[in-house]
Structures are given as structure tokens and as C-alpha cells.
Tab-separated table of C-alpha atoms in Angstrom:
chain	number	residue	atom	x	y	z
A	1	MET	CA	59.963	158.082	170.822
A	2	ARG	CA	59.882	158.835	174.676
A	3	ALA	CA	59.372	155.792	177.138
A	4	SER	CA	56.270	157.267	178.696
A	5	ASN	CA	54.877	157.743	175.123
A	6	LEU	CA	55.706	153.928	174.206
A	7	MET	CA	54.307	152.766	177.370
A	8	ILE	CA	50.644	154.670	176.706
A	9	LEU	CA	50.778	153.398	173.053
A	10	THR	CA	51.553	150.031	174.815
A	11	LEU	CA	48.606	150.450	177.206
A	12	MET	CA	46.225	151.710	174.129
A	13	ALA	CA	47.061	148.527	172.201
A	14	ALA	CA	46.297	146.466	174.775
A	15	ALA	CA	43.186	147.816	175.624
A	16	THR	CA	42.350	147.686	172.106
A	17	ALA	CA	42.827	144.114	171.952
A	18	TYR	CA	40.890	143.465	175.024
A	19	GLY	CA	38.029	145.337	173.864
A	20	ALA	CA	37.659	143.670	170.427
A	21	PRO	CA	35.143	141.120	169.887
A	22	SER	CA	35.881	137.506	170.071
A	23	THR	CA	34.938	137.356	166.309
A	24	GLN	CA	33.230	139.342	163.944
A	25	VAL	CA	31.030	137.109	162.299
A	26	ALA	CA	27.631	137.245	163.343
A	27	TRP	CA	25.066	134.446	162.306
A	28	THR	CA	22.484	136.604	160.746
A	29	PRO	CA	20.034	134.662	158.340
A	30	GLN	CA	21.936	136.355	155.439
A	31	THR	CA	25.439	135.325	156.388
A	32	LEU	CA	23.919	131.705	157.241
A	33	GLN	CA	22.403	131.837	153.781
A	34	PHE	CA	25.653	133.056	152.079
A	35	VAL	CA	27.814	130.000	153.761
A	36	LYS	CA	25.135	127.673	152.626
A	37	SER	CA	25.479	128.861	148.616
A	38	GLY	CA	28.973	128.371	148.734
A	39	LYS	CA	30.394	126.672	145.794
A	40	ALA	CA	32.007	123.439	145.974
A	41	GLU	CA	33.486	123.165	142.390
A	42	HIS	CA	35.578	126.358	142.975
A	43	GLY	CA	36.345	125.130	146.788
A	44	LYS	CA	37.923	122.250	145.520
A	45	GLU	CA	40.277	123.905	143.228
A	46	LEU	CA	41.190	126.591	146.066
A	47	ALA	CA	41.345	123.239	148.376
A	48	GLN	CA	44.449	122.111	146.473
A	49	THR	CA	46.872	124.546	148.595
A	50	CYS	CA	45.018	123.793	152.218
A	51	ASN	CA	45.827	119.846	151.759
A	52	GLY	CA	49.308	120.152	151.571
A	53	CYS	CA	49.128	120.548	155.326
A	54	HIS	CA	45.312	119.759	156.274
A	55	ALA	CA	45.126	116.191	154.375
A	56	ALA	CA	48.798	114.760	155.812
A	57	ALA	CA	48.364	112.466	158.650
A	58	ASP	CA	51.567	113.496	159.798
A	59	ASN	CA	50.824	117.320	160.054
A	60	PRO	CA	49.482	119.035	162.893
A	61	ALA	CA	47.046	120.649	161.021
A	62	PRO	CA	43.300	119.805	161.611
A	63	SER	CA	41.771	117.637	159.379
A	64	LEU	CA	38.775	119.528	157.899
A	65	GLU	CA	36.582	116.395	155.984
A	66	GLY	CA	33.251	116.541	156.999
A	67	GLN	CA	33.502	119.645	159.239
A	68	LEU	CA	30.638	122.260	159.556
A	69	ALA	CA	30.553	124.700	156.787
A	70	THR	CA	29.560	127.622	159.256
A	71	TYR	CA	32.562	126.621	161.449
A	72	LEU	CA	35.210	126.269	158.522
A	73	TYR	CA	33.932	129.641	157.226
A	74	ARG	CA	34.019	131.776	160.346
A	75	GLN	CA	37.669	130.067	160.963
A	76	LEU	CA	38.730	131.488	157.925
A	77	GLN	CA	37.156	135.048	158.531
A	78	ASP	CA	38.724	135.267	162.301
A	79	PHE	CA	42.211	133.979	160.661
A	80	LYS	CA	41.728	137.221	158.184
A	81	ALA	CA	40.391	139.479	160.548
A	82	GLY	CA	43.077	138.407	163.461
A	83	SER	CA	40.419	137.036	165.951
A	84	ARG	CA	41.973	133.875	165.502
A	85	LYS	CA	46.219	133.901	165.096
A	86	ASP	CA	48.172	131.363	163.237
A	87	PRO	CA	51.139	132.956	161.057
A	88	VAL	CA	50.703	130.447	158.456
A	89	MET	CA	47.016	130.700	158.345
A	90	SER	CA	46.541	134.379	158.676
A	91	ALA	CA	48.614	134.646	155.874
A	92	LEU	CA	46.760	132.188	153.522
A	93	SER	CA	43.435	133.405	154.655
A	94	SER	CA	44.445	137.280	154.020
A	95	SER	CA	43.945	136.583	150.187
A	96	LEU	CA	40.756	134.816	150.278
A	97	SER	CA	37.622	136.582	149.490
A	98	ASP	CA	34.329	136.109	151.275
A	99	GLN	CA	33.170	133.960	148.497
A	100	ASP	CA	36.447	131.605	148.543
A	101	MET	CA	35.711	130.986	152.110
A	102	ALA	CA	31.965	130.077	151.641
A	103	ASP	CA	32.992	127.713	148.788
A	104	LEU	CA	36.163	126.174	150.370
A	105	ALA	CA	33.702	125.383	153.710
A	106	ALA	CA	30.915	124.283	151.171
A	107	TRP	CA	33.959	121.833	149.642
A	108	TYR	CA	34.894	120.535	152.788
A	109	ALA	CA	31.573	120.147	154.682
A	110	GLY	CA	30.568	117.930	151.653
A	111	GLN	CA	33.292	115.592	152.105
A	112	GLU	CA	33.218	112.035	153.744
A	113	ALA	CA	33.736	113.071	157.780
A	114	PHE	CA	36.896	111.927	159.338
A	115	ALA	CA	36.347	109.174	161.634
A	116	GLY	CA	38.031	107.379	164.526
A	117	THR	CA	38.789	104.008	165.348
A	118	GLY	CA	35.761	103.525	167.626
A	119	GLY	CA	35.247	101.381	170.642
A	120	VAL	CA	36.434	103.961	173.035
A	121	SER	CA	35.148	105.333	176.570
A	122	ASP	CA	35.901	108.614	178.053
A	123	PRO	CA	37.738	108.145	181.524
A	124	THR	CA	36.881	111.711	182.507
A	125	GLY	CA	33.313	111.473	182.446
A	126	ILE	CA	33.154	114.846	181.151
A	127	ALA	CA	32.244	114.195	177.744
A	128	GLY	CA	28.762	112.799	178.662
A	129	ARG	CA	27.960	114.110	182.195
A	130	GLY	CA	30.216	117.384	182.261
A	131	ASP	CA	31.231	118.031	186.332
A	132	PRO	CA	28.289	120.079	187.973
A	133	THR	CA	30.911	120.686	191.180
A	134	ARG	CA	33.241	123.307	188.834
A	135	MET	CA	29.878	124.373	186.548
A	136	GLU	CA	31.180	122.286	183.500
A	137	PRO	CA	28.780	121.641	181.157
A	138	PRO	CA	29.294	118.331	179.244
A	139	CYS	CA	30.777	118.141	175.921
A	140	ALA	CA	28.071	116.561	174.322
A	141	VAL	CA	25.264	119.015	174.874
A	142	CYS	CA	26.789	121.286	172.149
A	143	HIS	CA	29.036	119.090	170.072
A	144	SER	CA	26.926	116.153	169.894
A	145	GLY	CA	26.803	112.689	171.405
A	146	SER	CA	28.751	111.487	168.567
A	147	GLY	CA	31.213	114.536	168.431
A	148	ALA	CA	29.661	115.325	164.912
A	149	GLY	CA	29.408	119.123	165.923
A	150	GLU	CA	25.783	121.163	165.982
A	151	LYS	CA	24.749	124.252	164.308
A	152	VAL	CA	25.156	126.896	164.325
A	153	ASP	CA	29.070	126.663	164.237
A	154	THR	CA	29.876	124.113	166.970
A	155	PRO	CA	32.641	121.952	165.478
A	156	ARG	CA	32.800	118.376	164.786
A	157	LEU	CA	35.061	116.576	167.127
A	158	SER	CA	35.116	113.083	166.200
A	159	GLY	CA	38.133	111.387	164.458
A	160	GLN	CA	39.844	114.776	164.770
A	161	LYS	CA	43.944	114.423	165.081
A	162	THR	CA	44.688	113.978	168.837
A	163	GLY	CA	47.559	116.713	168.880
A	164	TYR	CA	45.088	119.290	167.140
A	165	LEU	CA	42.535	118.798	169.685
A	166	GLU	CA	44.838	118.752	172.642
A	167	LYS	CA	46.565	121.847	171.305
A	168	THR	CA	43.341	123.651	171.165
A	169	LEU	CA	41.912	123.000	174.535
A	170	THR	CA	45.497	124.168	176.078
A	171	ASP	CA	45.178	127.298	173.880
A	172	TYR	CA	41.646	128.047	174.910
A	173	LYS	CA	43.026	127.126	178.633
A	174	ALA	CA	46.161	129.565	178.368
A	175	GLY	CA	43.958	132.107	176.541
A	176	THR	CA	46.083	132.141	173.558
A	177	ARG	CA	42.826	131.143	171.429
A	178	THR	CA	40.548	134.011	171.789
A	179	ASN	CA	37.760	133.623	169.208
A	180	ASP	CA	34.980	132.028	171.260
A	181	VAL	CA	31.755	134.124	171.662
A	182	TYR	CA	31.713	135.151	175.202
A	183	HIS	CA	34.544	132.907	176.328
A	184	ARG	CA	32.879	129.899	176.471
A	185	MET	CA	35.550	127.354	175.676
A	186	ARG	CA	37.959	129.541	177.550
A	187	LEU	CA	35.971	129.100	180.363
A	188	ILE	CA	35.339	125.475	179.870
A	189	ALA	CA	38.883	124.441	179.035
A	190	GLY	CA	40.293	126.736	182.184
A	191	LYS	CA	38.506	124.332	184.619
A	192	LEU	CA	40.375	121.250	183.083
A	193	ASN	CA	43.451	119.686	184.153
A	194	ASP	CA	46.160	119.011	181.791
A	195	LYS	CA	45.524	114.734	182.029
A	196	GLU	CA	41.788	115.592	181.306
A	197	ILE	CA	42.558	117.562	178.541
A	198	LYS	CA	44.572	114.709	177.164
A	199	GLN	CA	42.329	111.851	177.926
A	200	LEU	CA	39.701	113.853	176.363
A	201	ALA	CA	41.942	114.477	173.025
A	202	ASP	CA	42.305	111.008	172.727
A	203	TYR	CA	38.692	110.167	173.266
A	204	TYR	CA	37.592	112.266	170.663
A	205	SER	CA	40.077	111.427	168.046
A	206	LYS	CA	39.296	107.574	168.218
A	207	LEU	CA	35.434	108.585	168.702
A	208	ARG	CA	33.444	107.025	165.509
B	1	MET	CA	-23.458	108.312	163.460
B	2	HIS	CA	-24.701	107.117	166.551
B	3	ILE	CA	-23.642	108.471	169.584
B	4	ASN	CA	-24.460	107.190	173.112
B	5	THR	CA	-26.991	109.427	174.990
B	6	LEU	CA	-24.395	109.699	178.084
B	7	GLU	CA	-21.357	110.193	176.209
B	8	LYS	CA	-23.079	113.036	174.537
B	9	ARG	CA	-24.051	114.505	177.808
B	10	TRP	CA	-20.180	114.403	178.794
B	11	LEU	CA	-19.201	115.906	175.450
B	12	TYR	CA	-21.671	118.654	176.098
B	13	VAL	CA	-20.043	119.348	179.399
B	14	ALA	CA	-16.675	119.459	177.980
B	15	LEU	CA	-17.559	121.894	175.422
B	16	GLY	CA	-19.068	123.923	177.947
B	17	MET	CA	-16.274	124.089	180.157
B	18	ILE	CA	-14.037	124.875	177.438
B	19	ALA	CA	-16.518	127.895	176.397
B	20	LEU	CA	-16.439	128.978	179.700
B	21	PHE	CA	-12.716	129.089	180.332
B	22	VAL	CA	-12.003	131.059	176.739
B	23	GLY	CA	-14.790	133.305	177.901
B	24	ALA	CA	-12.996	134.082	181.107
B	25	MET	CA	-10.011	134.910	179.395
B	26	PHE	CA	-11.966	137.231	176.918
B	27	TYR	CA	-13.723	138.753	179.784
B	28	THR	CA	-10.570	139.081	181.634
B	29	SER	CA	-8.398	140.630	178.906
B	30	TYR	CA	-11.267	143.126	177.958
B	31	SER	CA	-12.269	144.276	181.422
B	32	ARG	CA	-8.847	144.706	182.830
B	33	ASN	CA	-7.329	146.187	179.943
B	34	ILE	CA	-4.650	143.553	179.242
B	35	HIS	CA	-2.629	143.530	176.246
B	36	PRO	CA	0.186	141.953	174.149
B	37	PRO	CA	3.617	143.928	175.494
B	38	SER	CA	4.312	146.987	173.780
B	39	HIS	CA	7.157	149.446	173.369
B	40	VAL	CA	9.204	146.403	173.879
B	41	GLU	CA	13.138	146.942	173.721
B	42	THR	CA	14.454	144.853	170.693
B	43	ILE	CA	18.059	143.472	169.865
B	44	ASP	CA	19.461	141.253	167.468
B	45	SER	CA	20.398	138.264	168.989
B	46	ALA	CA	22.854	137.080	166.095
B	47	SER	CA	25.121	139.881	166.673
B	48	LEU	CA	24.651	140.362	170.377
B	49	HIS	CA	28.455	140.093	170.786
B	50	LEU	CA	28.944	142.908	168.287
B	51	SER	CA	26.526	145.206	169.789
B	52	GLU	CA	27.135	148.064	172.122
B	53	GLU	CA	25.298	147.033	175.418
B	54	PHE	CA	26.153	143.381	175.492
B	55	ALA	CA	29.865	143.393	174.092
B	56	GLU	CA	31.987	140.697	176.037
B	57	ASP	CA	33.922	143.331	177.365
B	58	LYS	CA	30.774	145.225	179.031
B	59	LEU	CA	29.055	142.457	180.823
B	60	GLY	CA	28.608	142.051	184.493
B	61	VAL	CA	28.061	144.239	187.800
B	62	GLN	CA	28.783	147.696	185.954
B	63	PRO	CA	31.314	150.025	188.283
B	64	GLN	CA	28.662	153.308	187.886
B	65	PRO	CA	25.693	152.983	189.630
B	66	LEU	CA	22.529	154.632	187.705
B	67	ALA	CA	21.412	157.952	188.592
B	68	ASP	CA	19.272	156.833	191.049
B	69	GLY	CA	21.560	154.690	192.883
B	70	ARG	CA	20.439	151.169	191.394
B	71	LEU	CA	23.081	148.935	190.420
B	72	GLN	CA	23.000	147.710	186.960
B	73	VAL	CA	24.033	143.992	185.570
B	74	LYS	CA	24.324	142.894	182.642
B	75	LEU	CA	24.188	139.130	181.786
B	76	VAL	CA	23.932	137.156	178.341
B	77	ALA	CA	22.214	133.954	178.582
B	78	ALA	CA	23.917	131.479	176.127
B	79	ARG	CA	23.760	127.657	175.713
B	80	TYR	CA	24.846	126.703	178.601
B	81	GLY	CA	25.577	129.376	180.903
B	82	PHE	CA	24.910	133.080	182.236
B	83	TYR	CA	27.678	135.500	181.267
B	84	PRO	CA	29.668	135.916	183.239
B	85	ARG	CA	29.455	133.034	185.216
B	86	GLN	CA	29.893	134.780	188.402
B	87	ILE	CA	28.711	137.840	190.136
B	88	GLU	CA	29.018	139.487	193.319
B	89	VAL	CA	26.345	142.228	194.450
B	90	PRO	CA	25.666	143.908	197.825
B	91	ALA	CA	22.434	142.895	199.815
B	92	GLY	CA	19.525	145.480	200.305
B	93	ARG	CA	20.061	147.659	197.197
B	94	LYS	CA	17.880	147.586	194.217
B	95	ILE	CA	19.606	145.901	191.494
B	96	VAL	CA	18.369	146.175	187.815
B	97	PHE	CA	19.383	143.109	185.594
B	98	ARG	CA	19.354	143.578	181.753
B	99	LEU	CA	19.647	140.458	180.115
B	100	ALA	CA	19.720	139.121	176.394
B	101	THR	CA	20.240	135.821	174.731
B	102	LEU	CA	22.618	135.066	171.822
B	103	ASP	CA	20.759	131.616	170.541
B	104	VAL	CA	17.519	130.476	171.933
B	105	LEU	CA	14.878	131.049	174.452
B	106	HIS	CA	16.141	130.807	178.035
B	107	GLY	CA	14.636	131.912	181.398
B	108	VAL	CA	16.392	133.186	184.173
B	109	HIS	CA	15.534	131.816	187.909
B	110	VAL	CA	17.263	132.707	191.168
B	111	PRO	CA	15.608	130.437	193.865
B	112	MET	CA	14.403	131.777	196.717
B	113	THR	CA	14.019	135.198	195.603
B	114	ASN	CA	11.855	137.005	193.114
B	115	MET	CA	14.394	137.325	190.366
B	116	SER	CA	12.562	135.412	187.134
B	117	THR	CA	11.990	136.090	184.097
B	118	MET	CA	11.982	134.733	180.487
B	119	ILE	CA	14.714	135.719	178.139
B	120	VAL	CA	13.594	135.931	174.361
B	121	PRO	CA	15.427	136.004	171.200
B	122	GLY	CA	15.507	139.234	169.999
B	123	PHE	CA	14.353	141.312	172.803
B	124	VAL	CA	16.226	143.040	176.095
B	125	ALA	CA	14.816	141.301	179.617
B	126	GLU	CA	14.836	143.855	182.218
B	127	VAL	CA	14.138	143.048	185.954
B	128	THR	CA	14.598	145.503	189.212
B	129	THR	CA	15.131	143.285	192.478
B	130	VAL	CA	16.474	143.441	196.216
B	131	PHE	CA	18.158	140.751	197.307
B	132	PRO	CA	17.441	140.880	201.415
B	133	LYS	CA	19.683	138.028	202.357
B	134	PRO	CA	23.436	137.415	201.763
B	135	GLY	CA	24.572	133.992	200.649
B	136	GLU	CA	25.205	132.145	197.342
B	137	TYR	CA	22.855	131.751	195.111
B	138	PRO	CA	22.325	129.681	191.515
B	139	VAL	CA	21.219	131.545	188.711
B	140	LEU	CA	19.173	128.900	186.906
B	141	CYS	CA	17.562	128.379	183.335
B	142	ASN	CA	14.356	127.690	183.633
B	143	GLU	CA	12.898	127.116	180.155
B	144	TYR	CA	14.213	124.231	178.164
B	145	CYS	CA	16.933	125.476	175.881
B	146	GLY	CA	18.704	121.887	174.747
B	147	LEU	CA	20.320	118.999	175.866
B	148	GLY	CA	22.494	121.112	178.402
B	149	HIS	CA	19.818	122.879	179.919
B	150	ASP	CA	19.887	121.111	183.208
B	151	HIS	CA	23.637	122.303	183.095
B	152	MET	CA	22.737	125.838	182.607
B	153	TRP	CA	23.584	127.709	185.829
B	154	SER	CA	25.708	130.415	187.126
B	155	LYS	CA	26.576	131.560	190.690
B	156	LEU	CA	25.257	134.699	192.414
B	157	THR	CA	27.047	136.121	195.467
B	158	VAL	CA	24.865	138.354	197.811
B	159	VAL	CA	27.266	140.045	200.509
B	160	ALA	CA	26.820	142.319	203.040
B	161	PRO	CA	26.727	145.869	201.924
B	162	ASP	CA	29.633	146.978	203.823
B	163	THR	CA	31.849	144.312	202.676
B	164	TRP	CA	30.694	144.807	198.997
B	165	ARG	CA	33.094	146.550	196.560
B	166	ALA	CA	31.946	147.802	193.297
B	167	PRO	CA	34.033	146.246	190.406
B	168	THR	CA	36.808	148.317	188.610
B	169	GLN	CA	35.797	146.840	185.229
B	170	THR	CA	33.655	144.705	183.192
B	171	GLY	CA	33.672	141.831	181.073
B	172	VAL	CA	32.953	137.937	181.077
B	173	GLN	CA	35.916	137.213	183.092
B	174	GLN	CA	34.627	139.430	185.803
């Protein structure tokens, strides 16, 4: 293949990637109902594969217990569709059906939520108050004051592994994670400096 | 049941006032031919990011003006901001804003201008306006939309027409 052709192909691929929506999932009443009707018993069987990494405290994979079912379902769909990239998760999610995803989401959402040690305050002030000078809304207005997450699919943060929270914010900031609709988390994380990212990750991991 | 005569009179006054105001509403809507909006443009808010018009890479100031020379701006209101967060438009030119919401009811208001409308889930809101004075303006939400409502604002920069350059591409990151 000639170099010019290769270049055109590369440009086309880049254009497609740019034009692709951040997620293929839309929270229509049908999808919401479908996720709600997930069967936890079947999810429990499937979850045995997941727990090898996700339930291990020393593994960077995030804790899933008590996470919002909508969030878990969308992440699995996004991994499968390539909207969110991770070599392990892309491979594992590719064999899951929509029903499997709803079942897994239902199982994990029904488990007792991961909880932090408590007794922690946010040194950045961003979690509770945001920073109007940077057009930065507070984390709490979407993720709730207790960090428990909110509908439709704003995830639970409190008690999550510190490393995972830090990696997520860093990935959003760097633009390597792109499955946030209308760049909302990319814009928010992009305004945080590395120290604030560390502090917020630490705060939410300890929050009860 | 015994009601004091004075209290009864005041009750009649209050009921009379209600009848007068409701009557005035009926009279005005009938005589001036006022109806609820019809032929409104609808859109599915839940799948807004998958729609043709409000896809993530189609937002902001459109590089191509409309046939009549008006400039088109597409904005999405979502908790908590207007996307793209910053836009730049020329002063003294007709601008058509097309707005849609991803989640709940929002309002959009640019202080010191007449740019203001409600953005209702399921509908496209369209406003045409001209910004006479260059400057930096906040774009505010003026319908309570949730805990972060007071943080919901974006930035609009109005520049002199000769220094304004049409953007080469659209998108949230514009």
C-alpha cells in the first residue's frame, strides 16, 4: 500500500473515532426497565469470573459491590462496543449478552456497598463547593453528598479503591477515557491538577 | 357551622378576586386567540447524544451560516453546564440558538441581553437574537434543575465583527 493511501486511511480512522458518540447506550424507558429486570441469581454465577480481580483488595480493578446497576450495565456495554477501552474488560465483555450484563449489574447493585473508613475531610474543597473561578461544579451535586452516586448512571465513589479513583480522573484528564456523555467528566477532570486528583481520590476512598 | 359575618364578607371578597383573575385569563386567551404551543419541534432527550443534530461533534457555533446569513449555534443543556462550555460569536449579527436538554428542565439566560428561554425535555428550543455589545457574558440556567443549579453556567464571548473568525470545526471541545 502506498504511503499516501495509508495516511488517508489513518485520517479516516481518526475522523471516525472523533465522530463516534461517547456511548451507544441511551437511557430510554425501555433500557431502564431492562436493566431493572436483571436477574441477580444468574448474575451471581457470572460474577465468579469477575471476583478474581474485582474482589481482591490488592488488585487495581474497581470494587463493584453496591455500585449503581445502570452504571455497571453501561460500562459493560461500553467495553463491548469499544467506547471504553481496557484490554481485559473488552475481551471479557465481548462474550456477554445484554441480558448477562443486566444480570451482573443487578447482582452487584444488590450487594452491600463498599464503604470507607470515614472521618475524612476534603482538603481541596471541590467535592462540596466546587470552584466557580474555574467553572468547576462540586462533585457532590451529581455523585451526592455521601458519594453514593445518583441516577441515572452517576457512579458511587465512596469507599472505592484510591488507585482506581486516581486512575479514572487521570484518564479523563488525559482524554484516554472517553465514555462520558458530552465530555462532562473530561472537562471537569481537565481542570484539576495532579495534587487535587490525588487528594480527591484519597477523600472519596475514605468517605463512608 | 357558624361563620363570623365579617369573616364571611372577606371570604366573598377573596372568592370574587379569584373569579375576576381567572375570568381575565379566559377573556384574554379567548379575545387574543392565545393557544398552547403547537407544531413544536420534538427530540428524544434520552438519546440526545446519539441524535444527528445534537451529536457531541456537532455542537457549538456552526462553521457555515444559514442561507439568510444568520449564524447558527447549537447548545446542549445538561446537569450542570451548557455544552460547549465556551463559545465565541460576533457582535451585531443575527444568531440562531438551537438548544436541547439531556436530562431535566433547564432555562438559558444571558444577562443584559434578551437571550432567554426555557429548555424543556423532549423539545428543541430556538431563539434568534443579536448581541450589540462585545464583551464576556455568562450563560446561566434560570430554572431550578438540581443541587448544582447555581453552578450551571457557561461562557459566551461576543467579539467585534471584524475580529471574529468562523470556527473550522464543531464539537464539545470547541
